[in-house]
GROMACS .gro file of C-alpha atoms in nm:
model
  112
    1UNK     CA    1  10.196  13.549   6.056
    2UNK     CA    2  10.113  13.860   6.236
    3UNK     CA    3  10.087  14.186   6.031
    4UNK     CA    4  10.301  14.359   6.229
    5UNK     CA    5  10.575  14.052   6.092
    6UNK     CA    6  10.437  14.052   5.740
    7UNK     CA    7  10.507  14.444   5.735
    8UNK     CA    8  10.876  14.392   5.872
    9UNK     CA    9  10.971  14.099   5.602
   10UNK     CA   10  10.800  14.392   5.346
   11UNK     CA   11  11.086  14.632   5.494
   12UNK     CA   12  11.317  14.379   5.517
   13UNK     CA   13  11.218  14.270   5.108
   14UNK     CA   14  11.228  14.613   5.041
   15UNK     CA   15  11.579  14.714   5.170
   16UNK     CA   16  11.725  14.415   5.030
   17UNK     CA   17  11.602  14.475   4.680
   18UNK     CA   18  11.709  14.861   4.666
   19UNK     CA   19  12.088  14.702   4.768
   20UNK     CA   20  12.079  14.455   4.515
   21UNK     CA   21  11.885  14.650   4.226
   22UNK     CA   22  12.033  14.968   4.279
   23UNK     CA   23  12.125  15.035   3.904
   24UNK     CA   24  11.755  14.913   3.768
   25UNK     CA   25  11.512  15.112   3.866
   26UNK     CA   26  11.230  14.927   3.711
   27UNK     CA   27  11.326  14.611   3.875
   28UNK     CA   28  11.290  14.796   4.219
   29UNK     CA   29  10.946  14.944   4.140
   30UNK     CA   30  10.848  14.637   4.023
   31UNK     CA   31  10.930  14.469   4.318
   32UNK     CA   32  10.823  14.723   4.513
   33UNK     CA   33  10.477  14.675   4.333
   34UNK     CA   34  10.464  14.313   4.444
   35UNK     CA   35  10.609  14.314   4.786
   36UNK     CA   36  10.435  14.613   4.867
   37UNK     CA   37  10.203  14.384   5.062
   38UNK     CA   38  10.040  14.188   4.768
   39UNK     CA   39  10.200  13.862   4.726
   40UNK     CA   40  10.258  13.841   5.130
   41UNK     CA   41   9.925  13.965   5.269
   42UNK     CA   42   9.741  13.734   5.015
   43UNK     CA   43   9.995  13.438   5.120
   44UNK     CA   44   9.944  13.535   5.481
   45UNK     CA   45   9.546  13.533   5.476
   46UNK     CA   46   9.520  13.222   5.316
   47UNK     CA   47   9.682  13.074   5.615
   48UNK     CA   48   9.483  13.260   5.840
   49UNK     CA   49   9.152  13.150   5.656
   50UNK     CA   50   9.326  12.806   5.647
   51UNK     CA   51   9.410  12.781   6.012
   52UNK     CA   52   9.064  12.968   6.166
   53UNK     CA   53   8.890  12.666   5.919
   54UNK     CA   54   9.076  12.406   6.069
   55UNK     CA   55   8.969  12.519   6.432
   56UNK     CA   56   8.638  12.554   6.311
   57UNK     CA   57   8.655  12.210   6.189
   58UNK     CA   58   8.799  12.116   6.534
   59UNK     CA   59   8.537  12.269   6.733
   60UNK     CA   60   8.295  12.088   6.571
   61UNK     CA   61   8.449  11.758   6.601
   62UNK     CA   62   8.495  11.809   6.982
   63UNK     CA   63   8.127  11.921   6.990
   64UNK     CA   64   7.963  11.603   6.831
   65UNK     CA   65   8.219  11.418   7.069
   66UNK     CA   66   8.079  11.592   7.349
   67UNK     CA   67   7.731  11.570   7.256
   68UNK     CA   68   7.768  11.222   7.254
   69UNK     CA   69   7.972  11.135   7.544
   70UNK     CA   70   7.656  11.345   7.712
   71UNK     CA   71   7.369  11.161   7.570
   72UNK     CA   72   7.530  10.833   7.659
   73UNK     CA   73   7.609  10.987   8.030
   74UNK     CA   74   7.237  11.047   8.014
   75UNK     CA   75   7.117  10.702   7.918
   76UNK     CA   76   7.354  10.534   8.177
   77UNK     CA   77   7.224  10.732   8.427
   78UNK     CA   78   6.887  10.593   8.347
   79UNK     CA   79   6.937  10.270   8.312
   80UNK     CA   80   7.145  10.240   8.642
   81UNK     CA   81   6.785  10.425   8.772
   82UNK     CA   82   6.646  10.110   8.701
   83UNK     CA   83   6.870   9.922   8.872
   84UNK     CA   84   7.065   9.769   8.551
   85UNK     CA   85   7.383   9.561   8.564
   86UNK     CA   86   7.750   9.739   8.366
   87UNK     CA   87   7.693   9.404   8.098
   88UNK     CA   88   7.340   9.482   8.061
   89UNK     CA   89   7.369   9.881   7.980
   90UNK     CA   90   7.671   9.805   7.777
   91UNK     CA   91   7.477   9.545   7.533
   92UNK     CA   92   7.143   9.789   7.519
   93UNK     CA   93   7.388  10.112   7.449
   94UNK     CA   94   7.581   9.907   7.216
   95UNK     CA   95   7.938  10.013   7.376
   96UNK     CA   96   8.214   9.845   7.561
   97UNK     CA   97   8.149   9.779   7.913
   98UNK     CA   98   8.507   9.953   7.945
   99UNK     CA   99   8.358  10.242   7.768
  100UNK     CA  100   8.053  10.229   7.989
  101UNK     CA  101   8.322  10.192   8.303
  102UNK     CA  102   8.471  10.494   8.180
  103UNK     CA  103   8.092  10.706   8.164
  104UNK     CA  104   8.006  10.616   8.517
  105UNK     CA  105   8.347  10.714   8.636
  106UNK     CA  106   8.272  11.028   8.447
  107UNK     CA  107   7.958  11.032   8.603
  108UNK     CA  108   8.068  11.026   8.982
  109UNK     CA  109   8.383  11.311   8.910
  110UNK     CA  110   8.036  11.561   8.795
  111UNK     CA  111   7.840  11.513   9.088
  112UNK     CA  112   8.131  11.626   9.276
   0.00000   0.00000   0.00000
């Protein structure tokens, strides 16, 4: 939620509350009090803090699944240096000769 829609539903809170409360002035301020940004700015930042964690959590995921897809690029690379069958780089990499398939075909698209 945006602030700029966390300050309307405040309004919005606000206007409804002075309709429905009009005889109780206590009630009002004391709504007032708590929708005066309290209760929805500290409901709104938790899902902020929430959602920026969960992208950080994300990014770091795709990272390590990066760095890995990389290193393994690297050693194929090597091994098919050294003239190295799919089977043979597969067993020493301990992967799927699909997987290693996949790499190389990865491989050729970057050199592109």
């Amino acid at each position: 939620m945006t602030e700029l829609e966390s300050r309307i539903i405040v309004e919005l809170s606000k206007k409804v509350v002075d309709n429905i409360a009009k005889k109780y002035e206590k009630i009002r301020r004391g709504v007032d009090v708590i929708m005066g940004g309290k209760v929805i700015e500290t409901e709104a930042k938790k899902m902020y803090i929430r959602g920026i964690k969960i992208g950080e959590e994300n990014g770091r995921i795709e990272g390590r699944n990066e760095g890995r897809s990389e290193g393994l690029k690297d050693q194929i690379k090597k091994k098919l240096a050294k003239g190295k069958d799919i089977a043979q780089i597969a067993d020493e990499i301990e992967e799927s000769e699909d997987t290693v398939l996949e790499l190389i075909k990865q491989i050729e698209a970057e050199k592109k």
